Short mmCIF file of C-alpha atoms and ligand atoms in Angstrom, two decimals:
data_model
loop_
_atom_site.label_atom_id
_atom_site.label_comp_id
_atom_site.label_asym_id
_atom_site.label_seq_id
_atom_site.Cartn_x
_atom_site.Cartn_y
_atom_site.Cartn_z
CA UNK A 1 97.36 117.13 93.31
CA UNK A 2 96.98 114.17 95.82
CA UNK A 3 99.51 114.15 98.86
CA UNK A 4 103.49 113.53 98.79
CA UNK A 5 103.65 109.70 99.19
CA UNK A 6 105.99 109.62 102.65
CA UNK A 7 106.80 111.57 105.01
CA UNK A 8 110.21 109.21 104.54
CA UNK A 9 113.98 110.64 104.74
CA UNK A 10 115.71 107.13 103.45
CA UNK A 11 115.80 103.72 104.38
CA UNK A 12 118.73 102.41 105.37
CA UNK A 13 119.90 98.94 106.11
CA UNK A 14 120.51 98.13 109.59
CA UNK A 15 124.25 95.92 108.68
CA UNK A 16 125.26 98.54 106.69
CA UNK A 17 123.91 101.19 106.50
CA UNK A 18 123.11 101.81 103.19
CA UNK A 19 120.58 104.14 101.90
CA UNK A 20 117.74 103.72 99.77
CA UNK A 21 114.99 106.24 98.26
CA UNK A 22 110.96 105.07 98.99
CA UNK A 23 110.03 102.82 96.26
CA UNK A 24 109.03 98.91 96.15
CA UNK A 25 111.60 96.81 97.58
CA UNK A 26 112.33 94.12 100.09
CA UNK A 27 115.52 93.77 101.55
CA UNK A 28 118.98 96.04 101.18
CA UNK A 29 121.10 94.45 98.35
CA UNK A 30 123.10 92.57 100.83
CA UNK A 31 120.24 90.75 102.13
CA UNK A 32 119.96 91.95 106.15
CA UNK A 33 115.80 94.22 106.98
CA UNK A 34 116.18 97.96 105.67
CA UNK A 35 114.96 100.49 108.50
CA UNK A 36 112.34 103.77 107.82
CA UNK A 37 115.03 107.15 108.33
CA UNK A 38 112.83 110.91 109.34
CA UNK A 39 113.83 113.76 109.73
CA UNK A 40 112.66 113.67 113.98
CA UNK A 41 114.44 117.94 114.28
CA UNK A 42 111.17 118.75 112.24
CA UNK A 43 109.53 116.71 114.75
CA UNK A 44 107.54 118.72 117.71
CA UNK A 45 104.38 116.81 120.29
CA UNK A 46 101.78 119.79 118.68
CA UNK A 47 102.32 117.54 115.28
CA UNK A 48 100.76 114.13 116.90
CA UNK A 49 97.44 114.19 115.29
CA UNK A 50 94.07 114.81 117.38
CA UNK A 51 92.90 110.54 116.46
CA UNK A 52 93.38 108.49 119.13
CA UNK A 53 95.01 105.74 116.63
CA UNK A 54 97.60 104.12 115.19
CA UNK A 55 97.34 107.70 113.13
CA UNK A 56 97.89 109.92 115.95
CA UNK A 57 102.21 109.93 114.82
CA UNK A 58 101.39 109.71 110.53
CA UNK A 59 104.50 112.73 111.81
CA UNK A 60 106.98 109.40 112.59
CA UNK A 61 104.77 106.61 109.91
CA UNK A 62 105.61 106.24 106.55
CA UNK A 63 102.36 107.78 105.03
CA UNK A 64 102.55 111.12 104.02
CA UNK A 65 98.78 111.84 105.06
CA UNK A 66 95.49 111.59 106.35
CA UNK A 67 94.17 110.38 102.12
CA UNK A 68 96.94 108.13 102.37
CA UNK A 69 95.64 105.45 104.93
CA UNK A 70 94.29 102.28 104.74
CA UNK A 71 92.12 101.65 108.64
CA UNK A 72 90.41 99.53 110.03
CA UNK A 73 90.06 101.49 113.63
CA UNK A 74 94.22 99.80 114.15
CA UNK A 75 96.23 100.46 117.43
CA UNK A 76 94.83 103.08 120.26
CA UNK A 77 94.33 99.88 123.25
CA UNK A 78 94.04 100.03 126.22
CA UNK A 79 96.76 100.48 128.75
CA UNK A 80 95.29 98.81 132.20
CA UNK A 81 96.43 98.04 135.60
CA UNK A 82 96.13 94.74 136.49
CA UNK A 83 95.92 95.09 140.02
CA UNK A 84 95.64 90.84 140.40
CA UNK A 85 98.47 90.71 139.04
CA UNK A 86 100.78 93.63 141.17
CA UNK A 87 99.19 91.75 144.53
CA UNK A 88 99.70 87.67 143.51
CA UNK A 89 103.93 88.10 142.25
CA UNK A 90 104.47 91.42 144.59
CA UNK A 91 105.78 94.04 141.98
CA UNK A 92 104.34 96.98 142.75
CA UNK A 93 103.00 98.57 139.38
CA UNK A 94 101.60 96.41 136.73
CA UNK A 95 100.85 96.99 133.10
CA UNK A 96 98.81 94.51 130.18
CA UNK A 97 98.77 96.29 126.41
CA UNK A 98 95.82 94.60 125.12
CA UNK A 99 96.46 94.04 121.74
CA UNK A 100 93.38 92.51 121.67
CA UNK A 101 91.76 95.43 121.37
CA UNK A 102 92.86 95.70 117.18
CA UNK A 103 91.03 94.17 114.13
CA UNK A 104 90.98 90.99 113.37
CA UNK A 105 92.26 90.97 117.14
CA UNK A 106 95.85 90.74 116.95
CA UNK A 107 99.33 93.46 116.99
CA UNK A 108 99.25 92.54 113.68
CA UNK A 109 97.23 94.84 111.90
CA UNK A 110 99.07 97.37 113.10
CA UNK A 111 102.30 96.77 110.77
CA UNK A 112 99.78 96.07 108.30
CA UNK A 113 97.92 98.88 107.76
CA UNK A 114 100.82 100.68 107.56
CA UNK A 115 102.97 98.42 104.82
CA UNK A 116 98.91 98.13 102.86
CA UNK A 117 98.86 101.79 103.33
CA UNK A 118 101.93 102.22 101.66
CA UNK A 119 101.90 99.18 99.06
CA UNK A 120 98.76 101.09 97.88
CA UNK A 121 100.32 104.40 97.53
CA UNK A 122 103.58 102.32 95.67
CA UNK A 123 100.57 101.36 92.89
CA UNK A 124 101.33 97.96 94.14
CA UNK A 125 97.96 95.57 93.66
CA UNK A 126 98.95 92.24 94.93
CA UNK A 127 100.47 91.58 98.23
CA UNK A 128 101.66 88.34 99.49
CA UNK A 129 102.98 87.54 102.69
CA UNK A 130 104.62 83.90 104.69
CA UNK A 131 102.54 83.52 107.24
CA UNK A 132 102.19 81.35 111.28
CA UNK A 133 98.63 82.68 111.25
CA UNK A 134 97.70 86.29 112.46
CA UNK A 135 99.91 88.00 110.36
CA UNK A 136 97.65 86.41 106.65
CA UNK A 137 94.82 87.29 107.79
CA UNK A 138 96.25 91.26 109.21
CA UNK A 139 96.70 90.84 104.93
CA UNK A 140 93.55 90.01 104.33
CA UNK A 141 91.44 92.70 106.27
CA UNK A 142 94.06 95.03 104.87
CA UNK A 143 93.55 94.55 101.23
CA UNK A 144 90.89 93.82 101.26
CA UNK A 145 89.48 98.13 102.65
CA UNK A 146 92.62 98.44 100.12
CA UNK A 147 90.95 96.86 97.13
CA UNK A 148 94.23 94.43 96.98
CA UNK A 149 94.90 90.91 95.97
CA UNK A 150 96.06 89.51 98.96
CA UNK A 151 98.56 86.06 98.68
CA UNK A 152 98.66 84.03 102.16
CA UNK A 153 100.73 80.96 102.88
CA UNK A 154 101.00 79.28 106.40
CA UNK A 155 101.99 75.85 108.00
CA UNK A 156 99.00 73.34 107.36
CA UNK A 157 98.88 73.05 111.62
CA UNK A 158 97.97 76.68 111.65
CA UNK A 159 95.05 77.29 114.17
CA UNK A 160 91.38 76.68 112.14
CA UNK A 161 90.00 80.36 112.53
CA UNK A 162 93.26 82.74 111.81
CA UNK A 163 92.61 80.47 108.71
CA UNK A 164 88.29 81.06 108.75
CA UNK A 165 89.28 84.55 109.33
CA UNK A 166 91.74 84.89 106.40
CA UNK A 167 89.13 83.18 103.51
CA UNK A 168 86.93 85.44 104.65
CA UNK A 169 88.30 88.55 104.29
CA UNK A 170 89.23 86.77 100.86
CA UNK A 171 92.50 85.79 100.94
CA UNK A 172 93.33 83.48 98.94
CA UNK A 173 95.21 80.52 101.19
CA UNK A 174 97.58 77.57 100.59
CA UNK A 175 99.49 75.78 103.14
CA UNK A 176 101.90 73.67 103.84
CA UNK A 177 103.23 71.06 105.06
CA UNK A 178 106.19 73.06 107.77
CA UNK A 179 106.86 75.74 109.59
CA UNK A 180 107.03 79.95 108.22
CA UNK A 181 110.12 79.04 106.96
CA UNK A 182 108.77 76.70 104.29
CA UNK A 183 105.85 78.76 103.81
CA UNK A 184 108.58 81.89 103.41
CA UNK A 185 110.59 80.19 100.40
CA UNK A 186 107.57 79.38 98.43
CA UNK A 187 106.03 82.92 98.89
CA UNK A 188 109.61 83.77 98.50
CA UNK A 189 110.02 82.69 94.76
CA UNK A 190 106.33 82.56 93.90
CA UNK A 191 107.07 86.71 94.67
CA UNK A 192 109.77 85.95 91.72
CA UNK A 193 107.57 84.94 89.18
CA UNK A 194 104.36 86.82 89.29
CA UNK A 195 103.36 90.59 90.43
CA UNK A 196 103.23 89.82 94.16
CA UNK A 197 105.27 91.66 96.46
CA UNK A 198 105.98 89.62 98.88
CA UNK A 199 105.49 91.31 103.17
CA UNK A 200 107.28 89.09 104.65
CA UNK A 201 108.38 90.10 107.77
CA UNK A 202 111.59 92.38 108.38
CA UNK A 203 111.32 91.37 104.88
CA UNK A 204 109.14 94.24 103.66
CA UNK A 205 109.85 97.89 105.84
CA UNK A 206 106.80 99.38 107.01
CA UNK A 207 105.51 97.02 109.15
CA UNK A 208 108.19 97.71 112.04
CA UNK A 209 106.61 100.51 110.96
CA UNK A 210 103.05 100.16 112.25
CA UNK A 211 104.66 98.31 115.49
CA UNK A 212 106.92 100.67 116.88
CA UNK A 213 103.67 102.98 117.66
CA UNK A 214 102.64 100.70 120.63
CA UNK A 215 106.04 102.22 121.69
CA UNK A 216 104.87 106.20 121.62
CA UNK A 217 101.23 105.36 122.76
CA UNK A 218 102.44 103.04 125.95
CA UNK A 219 104.51 106.18 126.68
CA UNK A 220 101.91 108.33 126.56
CA UNK A 221 99.25 106.67 128.16
CA UNK A 222 102.13 106.45 131.13
CA UNK A 223 103.33 109.41 131.09
CA UNK A 224 107.20 108.07 130.06
CA UNK A 225 108.57 104.91 130.05
CA UNK A 226 108.36 101.85 132.02
CA UNK A 227 110.83 100.22 133.40
CA UNK A 228 110.61 96.82 132.50
CA UNK A 229 108.82 95.54 129.08
CA UNK A 230 108.14 91.99 128.57
CA UNK A 231 106.77 91.18 124.96
CA UNK A 232 106.52 87.43 123.00
CA UNK A 233 108.32 86.99 120.06
CA UNK A 234 108.26 85.40 117.48
CA UNK A 235 109.55 87.21 113.87
CA UNK A 236 110.76 89.91 116.05
CA UNK A 237 108.69 93.26 114.34
CA UNK A 238 107.26 93.54 118.08
CA UNK A 239 110.31 93.97 120.40
CA UNK A 240 112.77 96.04 117.45
CA UNK A 241 109.23 98.62 116.49
CA UNK A 242 109.33 99.50 120.60
CA UNK A 243 113.12 99.47 120.66
CA UNK A 244 113.35 101.97 117.37
CA UNK A 245 110.28 104.02 119.35
CA UNK A 246 112.10 104.56 122.44
CA UNK A 247 114.95 105.94 120.50
CA UNK A 248 113.41 107.78 118.21
CA UNK A 249 111.82 109.42 121.68
CA UNK A 250 115.00 109.28 123.28
CA UNK A 251 115.97 111.66 120.08
CA UNK A 252 113.63 113.46 119.66
CA UNK A 253 114.27 114.94 123.50
CA UNK A 254 110.56 113.76 125.21
CA UNK A 255 111.58 110.93 126.69
CA UNK A 256 115.24 112.10 129.10
CA UNK A 257 115.12 109.47 131.55
CA UNK A 258 117.10 105.90 131.66
CA UNK A 259 115.11 103.42 129.03
CA UNK A 260 113.72 100.43 129.56
CA UNK A 261 114.64 97.25 129.68
CA UNK A 262 113.46 95.59 126.70
CA UNK A 263 112.76 91.60 127.91
CA UNK A 264 111.81 88.84 124.82
CA UNK A 265 110.40 85.95 125.09
CA UNK A 266 110.16 83.08 123.41
CA UNK A 267 107.98 79.13 123.77
CA UNK A 268 110.99 76.98 125.33
CA UNK A 269 109.85 74.37 121.89
CA UNK A 270 111.35 77.30 120.48
CA UNK A 271 114.11 79.40 120.50
CA UNK A 272 116.06 79.86 118.33
CA UNK A 273 116.50 84.27 120.25
CA UNK A 274 116.76 83.97 123.55
CA UNK A 275 120.06 80.19 122.61
CA UNK A 276 121.61 82.79 120.88
CA UNK A 277 120.89 85.68 123.24
CA UNK A 278 122.88 83.32 126.69
CA UNK A 279 125.63 82.07 123.67
CA UNK A 280 126.19 85.64 123.15
CA UNK A 281 126.15 85.38 119.62
CA UNK A 282 124.86 88.04 118.06
CA UNK A 283 122.64 86.45 115.56
CA UNK A 284 120.19 83.10 116.02
CA UNK A 285 121.55 78.98 114.47
CA UNK A 286 117.56 77.70 113.07
CA UNK A 287 115.47 75.89 115.74
CA UNK A 288 115.01 72.27 114.60
CA UNK A 289 111.61 70.27 115.18
CA UNK A 290 109.85 73.94 116.83
CA UNK A 291 106.71 73.33 118.59
CA UNK A 292 104.64 75.39 120.72
CA UNK A 293 100.83 75.62 121.11
CA UNK A 294 101.61 79.92 119.96
CA UNK A 295 102.01 79.73 116.66
CA UNK A 296 103.59 83.55 117.15
CA UNK A 297 105.73 83.05 118.42
CA UNK A 298 106.57 79.33 116.26
CA UNK A 299 109.38 80.99 113.71
CA UNK A 300 112.70 79.18 114.44
CA UNK A 301 114.47 81.43 112.59
CA UNK A 302 114.10 85.04 111.86
CA UNK A 303 115.24 86.97 109.49
CA UNK A 304 115.14 90.47 111.83
CA UNK A 305 117.25 88.27 114.24
CA UNK A 306 119.98 89.88 114.82
CA UNK A 307 117.79 93.32 115.97
CA UNK A 308 115.62 91.65 118.15
CA UNK A 309 119.45 90.65 119.64
CA UNK A 310 121.18 93.96 119.55
CA UNK A 311 117.88 95.49 121.38
CA UNK A 312 117.57 93.80 124.26
CA UNK A 313 121.54 93.71 125.28
CA UNK A 314 121.08 98.40 124.47
CA UNK A 315 118.40 97.83 127.27
CA UNK A 316 120.34 95.49 129.99
CA UNK A 317 117.24 93.30 128.58
CA UNK A 318 117.43 89.64 128.49
CA UNK A 319 115.82 86.64 126.99
CA UNK A 320 113.33 84.13 128.28
CA UNK A 321 111.86 80.25 127.02
CA UNK A 322 108.90 79.37 128.70
CA UNK A 323 107.52 76.27 128.58
CA UNK A 324 103.94 75.68 127.04
CA UNK A 325 102.52 74.50 129.59
CA UNK A 326 103.26 78.13 131.50
CA UNK A 327 101.86 80.14 129.09
CA UNK A 328 98.39 77.96 129.86
CA UNK A 329 98.59 78.85 133.49
CA UNK A 330 99.35 83.02 133.00
CA UNK A 331 96.84 82.54 130.37
CA UNK A 332 94.00 82.08 132.95
CA UNK A 333 96.00 83.79 135.43
CA UNK A 334 96.25 87.11 133.06
CA UNK A 335 92.42 85.53 133.14
CA UNK A 336 90.89 85.52 136.55
CA UNK A 337 93.24 87.52 138.18
CA UNK A 338 92.45 90.74 136.51
CA UNK A 339 89.57 89.84 134.19
CA UNK A 340 92.32 89.85 130.18
CA UNK A 341 91.62 87.62 127.84
CA UNK A 342 94.63 86.38 127.02
CA UNK A 343 96.00 84.51 123.55
CA UNK A 344 98.60 81.70 123.86
CA UNK A 345 101.68 84.66 123.08
CA UNK A 346 100.05 87.44 125.60
CA UNK A 347 100.63 84.56 128.56
CA UNK A 348 104.40 84.15 127.68
CA UNK A 349 104.24 87.93 128.08
CA UNK A 350 102.99 86.98 131.64
CA UNK A 351 105.18 83.33 132.21
CA UNK A 352 108.32 85.84 131.14
CA UNK A 353 106.93 87.66 134.57
CA UNK A 354 107.34 85.33 137.02
CA UNK A 355 110.48 84.69 135.66
CA UNK A 356 112.47 87.44 136.57
CA UNK A 357 111.06 88.31 139.43
CA UNK A 358 111.54 84.87 140.69
CA UNK A 359 115.19 85.72 139.70
CA UNK A 360 115.36 89.18 141.31
CA UNK A 361 115.84 91.03 137.63
CA UNK A 362 112.20 92.84 138.01
CA UNK A 363 112.84 94.65 141.93
CA UNK A 364 109.20 95.02 143.17
CA UNK A 365 109.16 98.57 143.23
CA UNK A 366 109.94 99.14 139.47
CA UNK A 367 106.97 99.28 137.00
CA UNK A 368 106.52 97.18 134.10
CA UNK A 369 104.02 96.95 130.87
CA UNK A 370 103.77 92.38 129.82
CA UNK A 371 101.62 92.51 126.19
CA UNK A 372 99.23 90.45 125.70
CA UNK A 373 99.77 90.54 121.70
CA UNK A 374 96.24 88.75 121.04
CA UNK A 375 92.66 87.67 121.21
CA UNK A 376 92.24 83.87 122.84
CA UNK A 377 89.90 82.92 120.40
CA UNK A 378 91.44 82.92 117.98
CA UNK A 379 93.45 79.37 118.54
CA UNK A 380 91.45 77.27 120.77
CA UNK A 381 93.82 74.77 121.02
CA UNK A 382 92.77 72.66 123.83
CA UNK A 383 94.79 73.18 127.14
CA UNK A 384 92.51 71.13 128.49
CA UNK A 385 89.53 69.39 128.10
CA UNK A 386 86.56 71.12 130.43
CA UNK A 387 83.74 70.05 131.77
CA UNK A 388 80.70 72.15 131.51
CA UNK A 389 78.37 72.17 133.08
CA UNK A 390 74.20 71.69 132.53
CA UNK A 391 71.51 73.33 134.24
CA UNK A 392 67.29 72.08 133.09
CA UNK A 393 65.69 75.77 134.08
CA UNK A 394 66.10 78.41 136.41
CA UNK A 395 65.19 76.65 139.39
CA UNK A 396 67.97 74.24 139.22
CA UNK A 397 70.22 76.77 138.17
CA UNK A 398 68.98 78.32 142.23
CA UNK A 399 69.10 74.98 143.75
CA UNK A 400 72.54 74.71 142.34
CA UNK A 401 73.28 77.90 143.18
CA UNK A 402 72.46 77.40 146.77
CA UNK A 403 74.06 75.18 146.98
CA UNK A 404 77.34 76.12 146.83
CA UNK A 405 77.04 78.76 149.19
CA UNK A 406 76.51 77.09 151.80
C1 PLP B 501 103.32 87.16 115.11
C2 PLP B 501 103.05 87.04 116.95
C3 PLP B 501 103.46 87.76 118.02
C4 PLP B 501 104.78 86.88 117.68
O1 PLP B 501 105.71 88.95 116.57
P1 PLP B 501 107.43 89.39 115.41
O2 PLP B 501 106.44 90.38 116.37
O3 PLP B 501 106.55 87.75 115.51
O4 PLP B 501 108.56 88.65 116.83
C5 PLP B 501 103.12 87.03 118.67
N1 PLP B 501 101.68 87.07 119.34
C6 PLP B 501 101.10 86.72 118.94
C7 PLP B 501 99.82 86.44 118.56
C8 PLP B 501 101.88 87.18 117.41
O5 PLP B 501 100.21 87.16 115.83
ZN1 ZN B 502 122.67 96.36 103.54
#
């Protein structure tokens, strides 16, 4: 007999608290996102699995057993101490959680691993997603692994390597002249008329659970929780997942100290959540003409906006908008100061830290964890035309190096 489908006790609406069982379902009848709830009283640290990937946290994930897991080795990413950034920024302890190590090179893999495992268990065979890029290629990979069909709709100016990766994994890909919002409307309408199930950000309840594992990993790797986490935010599953993890860790009794403060970072060219945060609003308004080099941050309106804003406020955190140029410089600082290959979204975290230090919010003796959400290799948006040197022979190279050394 196959194992039971799920560890979940129920799905609960994040707004009206209406409850649902384990069934193929998107949002609540009221239209708001659903969140997974567990019987945490029965979870002990000993019940964590002896694995190094995301599935170590199976007792607090919706999938019931390892047999039902669709995995490509996601999670278990390194937490790296950043001595160069510490010196340069004047903060005693800075770490980066490097999500570039995930399958398909971004933290989107975590969410899709859990969403696809659940979808497969629920008997769904065709999955669709509107995506600014990375969610689409992650879905494509996990659907391939699970033997399911994937449909991706993305903006036509999504970086080419991401689109190529999506096709490589065998997904059906369609481009729209617009942003993830237009892609979202198209996918929603298409799902209604076809057998596709929509796994859009926050419109599907299990992707957040995969992201949540980042918080548990952080807790174990650091031996506790930091003072600050800084996260680049578009649709908000990262921040919502982390805040859910921190709250569960407290409810489990594993974490007793103060909660980390969450700083979410957006691009100045698309910062609806920062604007709402600063205006003291509970929800965001759609951002007009969003433009940024970081596709993961080009989300003009997030379905989970209320939850992101709540996490930032409840944690006594903040929202920060940074210019594209600051992201570019930060990517190069990450690389040169500490050997970290960061995407522009990851660069936004470091640019955010600079602002937090300048404004005196982050103190020297605090512990900060920055998130690098992906690899730089999927978005070679020309940072600035680079002058590349050629060399004709070993002798020529030696001469050049001696010349430099002299
Ligand atoms: C999607 C994405 C983000 C934003 O994450 P959300 O969970 O949507 O807020 C950040 N960085 C990268 C590389 C992404 O692909
Ligand atoms: Zn509801």
